[in-house]
XYZ file of C-alpha atoms in Angstrom:
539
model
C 0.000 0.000 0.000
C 1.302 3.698 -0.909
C 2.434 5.610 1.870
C 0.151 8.596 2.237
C 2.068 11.935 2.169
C 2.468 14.219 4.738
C 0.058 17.440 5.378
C 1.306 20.491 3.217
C 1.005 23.880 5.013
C -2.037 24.843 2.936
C -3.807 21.166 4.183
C -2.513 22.522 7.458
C -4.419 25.797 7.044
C -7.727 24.134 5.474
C -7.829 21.826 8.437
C -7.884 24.986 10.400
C -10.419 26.856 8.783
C -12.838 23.599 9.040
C -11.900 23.382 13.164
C -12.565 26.889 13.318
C -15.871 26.458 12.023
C -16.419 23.692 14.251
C -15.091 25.594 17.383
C -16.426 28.886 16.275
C -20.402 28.799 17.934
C -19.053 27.171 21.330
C -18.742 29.164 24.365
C -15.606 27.850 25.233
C -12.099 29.568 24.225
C -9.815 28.177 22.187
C -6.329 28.773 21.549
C -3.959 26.928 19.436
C -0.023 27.437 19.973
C 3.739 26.401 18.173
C 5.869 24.353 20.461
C 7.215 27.498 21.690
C 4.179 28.123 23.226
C 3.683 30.971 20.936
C 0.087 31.435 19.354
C -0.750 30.402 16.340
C -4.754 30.474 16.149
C -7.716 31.432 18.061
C -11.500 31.192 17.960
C -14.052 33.861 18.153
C -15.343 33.402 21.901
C -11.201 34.133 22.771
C -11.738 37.188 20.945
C -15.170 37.830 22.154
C -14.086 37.153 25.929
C -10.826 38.535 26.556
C -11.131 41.346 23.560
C -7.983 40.350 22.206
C -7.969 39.373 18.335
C -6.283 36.772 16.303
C -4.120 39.318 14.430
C -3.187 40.760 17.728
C -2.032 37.060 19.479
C -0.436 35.571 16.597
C 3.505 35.310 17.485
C 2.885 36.006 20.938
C 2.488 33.702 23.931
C -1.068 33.659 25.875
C 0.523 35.195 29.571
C 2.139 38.187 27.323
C -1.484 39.218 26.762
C -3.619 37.634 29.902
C -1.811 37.661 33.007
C -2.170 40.589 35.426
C -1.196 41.890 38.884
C -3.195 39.214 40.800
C -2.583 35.966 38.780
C -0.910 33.548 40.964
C 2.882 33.064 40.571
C 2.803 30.119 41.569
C 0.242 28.442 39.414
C 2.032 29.831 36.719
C 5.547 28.271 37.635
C 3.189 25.061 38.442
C 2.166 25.358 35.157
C 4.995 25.848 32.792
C 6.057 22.606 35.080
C 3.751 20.853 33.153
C 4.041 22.266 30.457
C 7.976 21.962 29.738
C 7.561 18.581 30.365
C 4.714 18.136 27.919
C 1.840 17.015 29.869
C -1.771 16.959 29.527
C -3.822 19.917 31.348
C -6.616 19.582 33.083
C -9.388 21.365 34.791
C -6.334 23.888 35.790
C -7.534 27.038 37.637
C -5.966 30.365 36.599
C -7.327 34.422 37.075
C -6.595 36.167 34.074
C -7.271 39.901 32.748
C -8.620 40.612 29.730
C -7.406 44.111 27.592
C -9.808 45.907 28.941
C -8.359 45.223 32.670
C -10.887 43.338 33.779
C -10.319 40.112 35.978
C -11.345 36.793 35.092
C -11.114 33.407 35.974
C -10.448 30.397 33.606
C -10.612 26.944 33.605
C -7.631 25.526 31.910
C -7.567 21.966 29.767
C -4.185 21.997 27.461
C -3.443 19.016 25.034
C -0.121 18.929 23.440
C -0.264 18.043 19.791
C 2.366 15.524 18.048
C 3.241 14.315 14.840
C 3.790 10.452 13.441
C 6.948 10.670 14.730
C 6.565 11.518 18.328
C 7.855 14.945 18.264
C 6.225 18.416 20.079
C 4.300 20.496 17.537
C 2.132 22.536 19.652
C -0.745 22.509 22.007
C -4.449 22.826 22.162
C -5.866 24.843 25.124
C -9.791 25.209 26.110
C -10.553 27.573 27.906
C -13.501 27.921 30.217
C -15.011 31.053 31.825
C -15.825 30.194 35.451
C -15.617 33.602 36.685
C -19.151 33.177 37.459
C -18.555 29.769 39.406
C -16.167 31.351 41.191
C -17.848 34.623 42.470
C -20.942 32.476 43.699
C -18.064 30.368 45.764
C -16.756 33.477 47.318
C -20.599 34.360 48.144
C -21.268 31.260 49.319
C -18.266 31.365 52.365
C -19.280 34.817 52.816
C -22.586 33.879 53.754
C -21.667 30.922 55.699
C -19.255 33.225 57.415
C -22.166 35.588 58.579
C -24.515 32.850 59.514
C -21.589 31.423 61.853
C -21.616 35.153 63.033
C -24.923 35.361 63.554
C -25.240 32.053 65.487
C -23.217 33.610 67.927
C -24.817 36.468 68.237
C -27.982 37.152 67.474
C -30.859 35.313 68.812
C -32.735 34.260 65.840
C -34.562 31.546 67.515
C -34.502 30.194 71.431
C -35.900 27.696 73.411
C -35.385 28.977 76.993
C -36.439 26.908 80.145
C -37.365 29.068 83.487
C -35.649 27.444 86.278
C -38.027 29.422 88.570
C -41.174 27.882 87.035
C -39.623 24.698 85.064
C -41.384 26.115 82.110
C -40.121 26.602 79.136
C -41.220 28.861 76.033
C -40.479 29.171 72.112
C -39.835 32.643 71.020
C -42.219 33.345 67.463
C -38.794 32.358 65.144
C -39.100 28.677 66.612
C -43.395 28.382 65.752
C -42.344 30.100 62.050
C -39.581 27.461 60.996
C -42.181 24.739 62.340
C -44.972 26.719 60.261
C -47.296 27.102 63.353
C -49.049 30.110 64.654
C -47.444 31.228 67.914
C -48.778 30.563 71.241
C -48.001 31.001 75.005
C -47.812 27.178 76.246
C -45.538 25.327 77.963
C -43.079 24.129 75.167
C -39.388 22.918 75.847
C -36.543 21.263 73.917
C -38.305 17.862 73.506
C -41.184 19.137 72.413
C -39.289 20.639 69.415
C -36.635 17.793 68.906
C -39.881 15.683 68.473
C -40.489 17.561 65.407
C -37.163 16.039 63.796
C -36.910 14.075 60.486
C -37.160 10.704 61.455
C -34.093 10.061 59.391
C -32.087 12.531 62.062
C -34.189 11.685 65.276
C -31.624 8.705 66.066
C -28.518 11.243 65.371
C -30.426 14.181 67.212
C -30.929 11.636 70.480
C -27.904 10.147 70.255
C -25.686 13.630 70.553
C -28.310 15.274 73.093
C -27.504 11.955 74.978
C -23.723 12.779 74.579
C -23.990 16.145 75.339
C -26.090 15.449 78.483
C -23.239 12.949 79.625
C -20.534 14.323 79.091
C -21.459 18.208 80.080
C -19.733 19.705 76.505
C -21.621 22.063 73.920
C -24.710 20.656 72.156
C -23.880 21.697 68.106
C -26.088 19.802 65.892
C -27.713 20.645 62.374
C -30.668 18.477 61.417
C -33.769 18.102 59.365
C -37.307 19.181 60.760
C -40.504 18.563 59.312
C -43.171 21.243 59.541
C -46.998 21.294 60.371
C -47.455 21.319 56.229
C -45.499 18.636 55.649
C -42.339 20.652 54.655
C -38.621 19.780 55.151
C -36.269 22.590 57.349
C -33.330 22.447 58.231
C -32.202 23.932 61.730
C -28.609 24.582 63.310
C -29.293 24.115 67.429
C -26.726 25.040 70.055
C -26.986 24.962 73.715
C -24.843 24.290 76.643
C -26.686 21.601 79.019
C -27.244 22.482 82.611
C -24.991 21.418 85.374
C -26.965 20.662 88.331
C -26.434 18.338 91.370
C -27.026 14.927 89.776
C -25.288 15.712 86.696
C -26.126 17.698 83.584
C -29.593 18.677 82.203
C -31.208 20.442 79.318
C -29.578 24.028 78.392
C -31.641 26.713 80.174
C -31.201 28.646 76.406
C -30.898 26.391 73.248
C -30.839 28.641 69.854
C -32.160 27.501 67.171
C -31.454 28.744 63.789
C -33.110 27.925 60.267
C -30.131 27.399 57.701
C -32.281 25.973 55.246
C -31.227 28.627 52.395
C -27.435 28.056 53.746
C -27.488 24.015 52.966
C -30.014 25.068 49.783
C -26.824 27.370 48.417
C -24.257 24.181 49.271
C -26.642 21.974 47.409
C -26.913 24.214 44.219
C -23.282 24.713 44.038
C -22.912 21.141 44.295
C -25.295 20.787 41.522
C -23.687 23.469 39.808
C -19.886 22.502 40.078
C -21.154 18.913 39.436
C -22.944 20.278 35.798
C -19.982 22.730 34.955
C -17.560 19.625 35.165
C -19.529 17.285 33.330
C -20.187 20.458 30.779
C -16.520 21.062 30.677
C -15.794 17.286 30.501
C -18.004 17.032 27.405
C -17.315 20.084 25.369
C -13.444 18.990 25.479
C -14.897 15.279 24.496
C -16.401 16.918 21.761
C -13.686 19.206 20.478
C -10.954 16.378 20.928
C -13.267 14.728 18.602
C -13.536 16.984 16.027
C -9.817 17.820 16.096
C -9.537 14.039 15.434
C -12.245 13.760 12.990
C -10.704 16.490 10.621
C -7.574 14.375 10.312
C -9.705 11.485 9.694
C -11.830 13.215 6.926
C -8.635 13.933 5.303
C -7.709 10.541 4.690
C -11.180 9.325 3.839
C -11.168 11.893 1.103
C -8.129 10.985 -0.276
C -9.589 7.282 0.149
C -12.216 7.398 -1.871
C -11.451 9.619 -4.328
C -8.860 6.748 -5.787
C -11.824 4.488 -7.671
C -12.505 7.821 -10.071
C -8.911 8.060 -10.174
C -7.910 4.764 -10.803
C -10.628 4.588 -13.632
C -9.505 8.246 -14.898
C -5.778 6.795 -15.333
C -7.249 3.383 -16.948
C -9.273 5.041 -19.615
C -6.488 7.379 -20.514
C -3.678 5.138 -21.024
C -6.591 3.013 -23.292
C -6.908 6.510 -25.037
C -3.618 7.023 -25.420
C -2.956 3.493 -27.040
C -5.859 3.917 -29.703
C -4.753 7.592 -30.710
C -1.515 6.386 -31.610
C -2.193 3.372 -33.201
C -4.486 5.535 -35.230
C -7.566 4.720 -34.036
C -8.795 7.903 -32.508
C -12.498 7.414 -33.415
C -13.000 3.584 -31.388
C -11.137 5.384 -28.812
C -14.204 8.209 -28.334
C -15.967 6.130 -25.551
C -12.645 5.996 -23.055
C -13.565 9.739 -23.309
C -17.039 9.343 -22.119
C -15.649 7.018 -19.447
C -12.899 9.562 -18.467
C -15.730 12.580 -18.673
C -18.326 10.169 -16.269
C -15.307 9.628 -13.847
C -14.216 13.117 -13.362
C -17.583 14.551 -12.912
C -18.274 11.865 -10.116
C -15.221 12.741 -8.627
C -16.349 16.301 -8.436
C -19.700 15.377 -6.861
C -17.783 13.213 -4.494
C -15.745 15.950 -3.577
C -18.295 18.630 -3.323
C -20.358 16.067 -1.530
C -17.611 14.938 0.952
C -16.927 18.680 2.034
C -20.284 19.804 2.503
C -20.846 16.768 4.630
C -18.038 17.804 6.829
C -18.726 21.344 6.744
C -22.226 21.239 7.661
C -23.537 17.776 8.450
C -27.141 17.342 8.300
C -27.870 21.207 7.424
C -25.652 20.723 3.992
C -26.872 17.755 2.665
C -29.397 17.610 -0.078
C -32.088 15.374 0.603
C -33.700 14.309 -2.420
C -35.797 11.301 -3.669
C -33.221 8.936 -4.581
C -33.726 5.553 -7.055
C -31.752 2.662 -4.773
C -32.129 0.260 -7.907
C -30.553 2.674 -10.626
C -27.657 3.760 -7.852
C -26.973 0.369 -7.029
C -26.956 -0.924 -10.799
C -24.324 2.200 -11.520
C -22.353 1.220 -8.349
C -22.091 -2.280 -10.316
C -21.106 -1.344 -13.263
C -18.179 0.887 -12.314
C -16.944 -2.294 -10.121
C -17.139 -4.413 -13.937
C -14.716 -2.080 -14.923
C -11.999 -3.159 -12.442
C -10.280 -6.379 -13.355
C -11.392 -9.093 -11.443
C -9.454 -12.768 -12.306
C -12.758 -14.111 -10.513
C -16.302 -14.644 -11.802
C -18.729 -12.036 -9.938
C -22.046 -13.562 -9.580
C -24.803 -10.541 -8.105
C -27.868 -11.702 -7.094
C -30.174 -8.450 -7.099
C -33.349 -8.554 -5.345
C -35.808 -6.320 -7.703
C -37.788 -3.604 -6.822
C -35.640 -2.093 -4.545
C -37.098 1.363 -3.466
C -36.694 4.881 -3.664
C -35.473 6.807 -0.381
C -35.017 10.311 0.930
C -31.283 10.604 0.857
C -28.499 13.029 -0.438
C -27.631 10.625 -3.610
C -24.023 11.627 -3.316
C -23.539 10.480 -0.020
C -25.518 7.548 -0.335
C -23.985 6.482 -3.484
C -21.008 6.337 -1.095
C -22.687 4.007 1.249
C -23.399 1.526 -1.698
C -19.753 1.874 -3.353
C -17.842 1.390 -0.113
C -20.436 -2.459 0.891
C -20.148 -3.477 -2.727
C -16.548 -2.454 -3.453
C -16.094 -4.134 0.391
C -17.855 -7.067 -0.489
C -16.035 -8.059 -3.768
C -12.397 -7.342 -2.151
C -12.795 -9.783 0.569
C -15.084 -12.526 -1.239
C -11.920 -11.891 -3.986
C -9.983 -15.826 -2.700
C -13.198 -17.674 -4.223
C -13.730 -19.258 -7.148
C -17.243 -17.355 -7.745
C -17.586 -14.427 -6.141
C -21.158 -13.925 -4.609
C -23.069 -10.699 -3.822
C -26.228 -10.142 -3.206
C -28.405 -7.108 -2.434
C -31.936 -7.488 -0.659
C -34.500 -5.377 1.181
C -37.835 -5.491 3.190
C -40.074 -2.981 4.752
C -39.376 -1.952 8.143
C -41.640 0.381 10.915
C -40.273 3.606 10.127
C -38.273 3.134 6.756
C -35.984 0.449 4.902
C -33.670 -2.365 5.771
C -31.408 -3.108 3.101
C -29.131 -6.251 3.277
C -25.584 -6.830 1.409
C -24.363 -10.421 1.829
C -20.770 -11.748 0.085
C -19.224 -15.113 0.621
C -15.867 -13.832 1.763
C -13.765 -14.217 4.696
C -15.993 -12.840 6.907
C -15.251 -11.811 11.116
C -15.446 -12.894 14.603
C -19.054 -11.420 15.290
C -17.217 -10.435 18.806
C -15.436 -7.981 16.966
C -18.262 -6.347 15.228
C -18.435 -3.319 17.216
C -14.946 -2.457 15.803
C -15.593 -3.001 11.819
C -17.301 0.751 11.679
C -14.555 2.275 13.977
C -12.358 4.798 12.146
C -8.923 3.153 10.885
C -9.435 0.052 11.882
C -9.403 -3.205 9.928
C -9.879 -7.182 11.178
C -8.047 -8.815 8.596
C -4.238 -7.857 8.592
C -3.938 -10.180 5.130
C -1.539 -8.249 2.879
C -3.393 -8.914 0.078
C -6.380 -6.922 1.002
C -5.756 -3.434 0.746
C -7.583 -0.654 2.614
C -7.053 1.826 5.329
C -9.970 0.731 7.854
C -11.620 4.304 6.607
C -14.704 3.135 3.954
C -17.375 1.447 7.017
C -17.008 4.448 9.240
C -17.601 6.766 6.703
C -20.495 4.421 5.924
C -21.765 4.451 9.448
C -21.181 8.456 9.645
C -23.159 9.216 6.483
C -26.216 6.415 7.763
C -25.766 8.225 11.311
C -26.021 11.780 9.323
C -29.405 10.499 7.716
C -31.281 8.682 11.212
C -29.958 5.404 9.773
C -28.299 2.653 11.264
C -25.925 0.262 10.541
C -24.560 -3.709 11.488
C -22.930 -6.562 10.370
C -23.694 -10.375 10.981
C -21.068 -12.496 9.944
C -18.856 -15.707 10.767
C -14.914 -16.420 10.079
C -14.439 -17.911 6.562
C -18.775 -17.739 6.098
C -19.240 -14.723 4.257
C -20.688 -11.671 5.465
C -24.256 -10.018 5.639
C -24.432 -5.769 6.098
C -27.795 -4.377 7.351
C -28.416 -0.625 6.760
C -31.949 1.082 8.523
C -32.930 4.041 6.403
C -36.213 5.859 8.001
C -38.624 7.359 6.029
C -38.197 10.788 7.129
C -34.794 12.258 8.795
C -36.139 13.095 12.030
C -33.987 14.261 14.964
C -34.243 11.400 16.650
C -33.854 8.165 14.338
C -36.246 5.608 15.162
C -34.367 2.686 17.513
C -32.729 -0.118 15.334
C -35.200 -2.965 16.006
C -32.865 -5.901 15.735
C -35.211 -9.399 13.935
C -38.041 -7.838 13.266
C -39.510 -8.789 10.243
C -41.714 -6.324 8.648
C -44.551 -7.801 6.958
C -43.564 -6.835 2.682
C -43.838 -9.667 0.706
C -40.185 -10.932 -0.626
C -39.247 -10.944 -3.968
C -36.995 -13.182 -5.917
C -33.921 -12.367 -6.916
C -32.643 -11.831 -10.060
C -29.227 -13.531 -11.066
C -26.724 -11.465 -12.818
C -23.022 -12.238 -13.724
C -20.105 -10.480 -15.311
């Protein structure tokens, strides 16, 4: 197999442009820099955020233009640690200043970037704004700071027991967290401990017990539930009573209601919880689509080779009948050569849009399976085989809503698939069937090749990666997950069923409509459309 060449710096800067477009709508900053750390590319919410544009970082390193007074020396040293030493990033904490001056506070994840050979050619940085996150942290101690104040000083709440009398009394804060209208009886500590979530009670008892033993400070926050069937929580602190036979209840126990103080440390538990998984997945996504542009580069080169290959063919046939003198049999290699090159321009224009704009580019459009896949099999005639292809066609296969030139690379990667590793038989066998499904149309391509270890299926539509290491079968492991991209891109579906040395069966789901959410493959089901037989067909 031909080595494939490297990137040239204009594939470089396409590649770009496409991640830019990719990166471009996402809130998240991007920066791109040289090994030197020195920037080389940035997205629009960099330039929207910070106020900084690309022509004004390119060349120059991201602390020349966002570190300020208060940025932490240390994190910085920390980080040029790690990044000297070319590690991965992550979740790194830095305050930064934008040009206007203004403070802000980032969440760091850096990947460095290498090339085949190992080498340091940059790094990839997202950036996330948690300036927010942060200021509702420094709230949040604030305001635990003041209710700790408070606590011990104001008297939001008591329970206070008259040693004169032995009665005791609730001030009105204790009947409002309980939801009651106030009164004048006699009410003490039990009476309001009774009131406790019976998932506390046996924590609530168990430290009143302590702190009735033992003489030290009752502390204790816990859970009360209120005449309308609400959930409080309370903060209670009291020192118990030493008398002669020991210690007793407090003569003052203050009670306070911290229910918005645990509600704030639940939220920002929530919160932090969300912006992590948020973070985690947007640099999921954009490692992704970093990946995915590379990929898409070698899947266009991939299939661009059958036009090729049949563009070079023709021509040398020209070539031989022009100068042997035979220029007029020779006018149909130019029809051939013609054909090829403008499917390689659909292909092309096709391939790009796909990748520009997914779903939004594509041109759905009623789209005649039987003539596609009868076109499909005559451009695989014109390969040399030295075996006998036998196709058995099953007729009346439908029209579907599809972009034709993406689907036409659905059916030219199976078939083309199927032929190459059926090619060790005597009679090569292919055949093409369909049935009626709920929701759209299963279509089935079955080969008598070498087949797979069904345990492995999962891998056959992963990107580069091949189950048969036989030199004789060429291919770069890119044609099924391009297959299972463009399927994916149209609410379709994709599997394989197959056993080692048996052959091979492919089963693509195409749904009637593209809706946003493709109906669920539905794995057996046999849809009640009457089979046909069918037809046999050999070249």
């Amino acid at each position: 197999m031909a080595s494939i060449p490297m990137p040239k710096a204009d594939d470089v800067f396409r590649r770009l442009q496409m991640l830019e477009m990719i990166v471009d709508n996402t809130s998240n900053m991007v920066v791109v820099t040289d090994e030197e750390r020195r920037i080389t590319w940035v997205n629009a919410a960099y330039t929207r955020i910070t106020g900084w544009t690309l022509e004004e970082c390119v060349g120059r390193r991201p602390g020349e233009l966002l570190h300020g007074p208060d940025t932490c020396k240390q994190s910085l040293t920390q980080l040029g640690i790690m990044l000297c030493q070319a590690e991965a990033v992550h979740e790194f904490e830095l305050l930064n200043y934008k040009r206007s001056g203004e403070a802000y506070w980032v969440s760091l994840n850096i990947q460095p970037i290498r090339d085949t050979t190992g080498s340091l050619t940059g790094y990839v940085s997202i950036q996330t704004d948690i300036t927010e996150r942060k200021h509702r942290e420094l709230l949040t101690a604030d305001l635990q700071k003041r209710l700790e104040v408070a606590q011990r000083l104001a008297r939001l709440g008591r329970i206070e027991l008259d040693e004169g009398t032995g009665q005791s009394r609730w001030t009105s804060e204790i009947f409002r967290i309980l939801g009651r209208e106030s009164d004048t009886k006699d009410r003490g500590a039990k009476d309001f401990m009774a009131c406790a979530h019976p998932n506390d009670s046996e924590t609530l008892q168990g430290a009143l017990a302590h702190a009735l033993r033992t003489g030290i400070e009752l502390d204790l926050e816990f859970r009360v539930v209120t005449d309308t069937g609400s959930t409080r929580w309370v903060r209670c602190r009291g020192l118990p009573q030493r008398g002669a036979g020991g210690f007793g209840l407090p003569l003052t126990l203050m009670v306070q209601d911290i229910t918005l103080y645990k509600n704030l440390i639940e939220q920002r538990r929530v919160r932090n919880e969300d912006l992590n998984k948020q973070v985690q997945v947007r640099t999921r996504e954009l490692e992704e689509a970093y990946s995915s542009l590379e990929a898409f580069s070698y899947a266009l080169s991939h299939d661009l080779r059958t036009p090729l290959r049949h563009i070079a063919g023709f021509a040398e046939l020209l070539r031989e009948g022009v100068l042997s003198g035979n220029a007029q049999g020779s006018l149909p290699y130019c029809e051939k050569i013609i054909r090829a090159s403008v499917q390689m321009k659909k292909l092309i224009d096709g391939m790009l849009s796909f990748a520009r704009l997914g779903r939004q580019g594509m041109n759905v459009e009623p789209v005649n399976v039987a003539e596609m896949v009868d076109d499909v099999v005559a451009a695989l005639a014109n390969d040399s085989h030295p075996k006998k292809l036998r196709w058995r066609i099953q007729t009346g296969l439908p029209t579907v809503q599809a972009d034709a030139v993406l689907l036409r690379e659905v059916w030219a990667n199976l078939l083309e698939n199927a032929v190459k590793y059926s090619s060790h038989r005597d009679v090569i066998e292919i055949g093409v069937g369909w049935k009626a499904m709920p929701g759209g149309v299963e279509f089935q391509v079955r080969d008598n090749g070498l087949g797979f270890d069904p345990e492995h299926a999962d891998r056959l539509f992963g990107m580069f990666e091949r189950l048969h290491t036989d030199a004789r079968i060429d291919g770069s492991g890119i044609g099924l997950a391009l297959v299972r991209r463009i399927l994916e891109c149209h609410g379709g579906h994709i599997r394989a069923d197959a056993r080692p040395d048996q052959g091979a069966t492919f089963r693509i789901f195409l749904p009637t409509r593209m809706d946003p959410d493709p109906p669920r493959w539905q794995a057996g089901h046999q849809a009640g459309h009457p089979a046909e037989e069918p037809r046999l067909r050999a070249n």
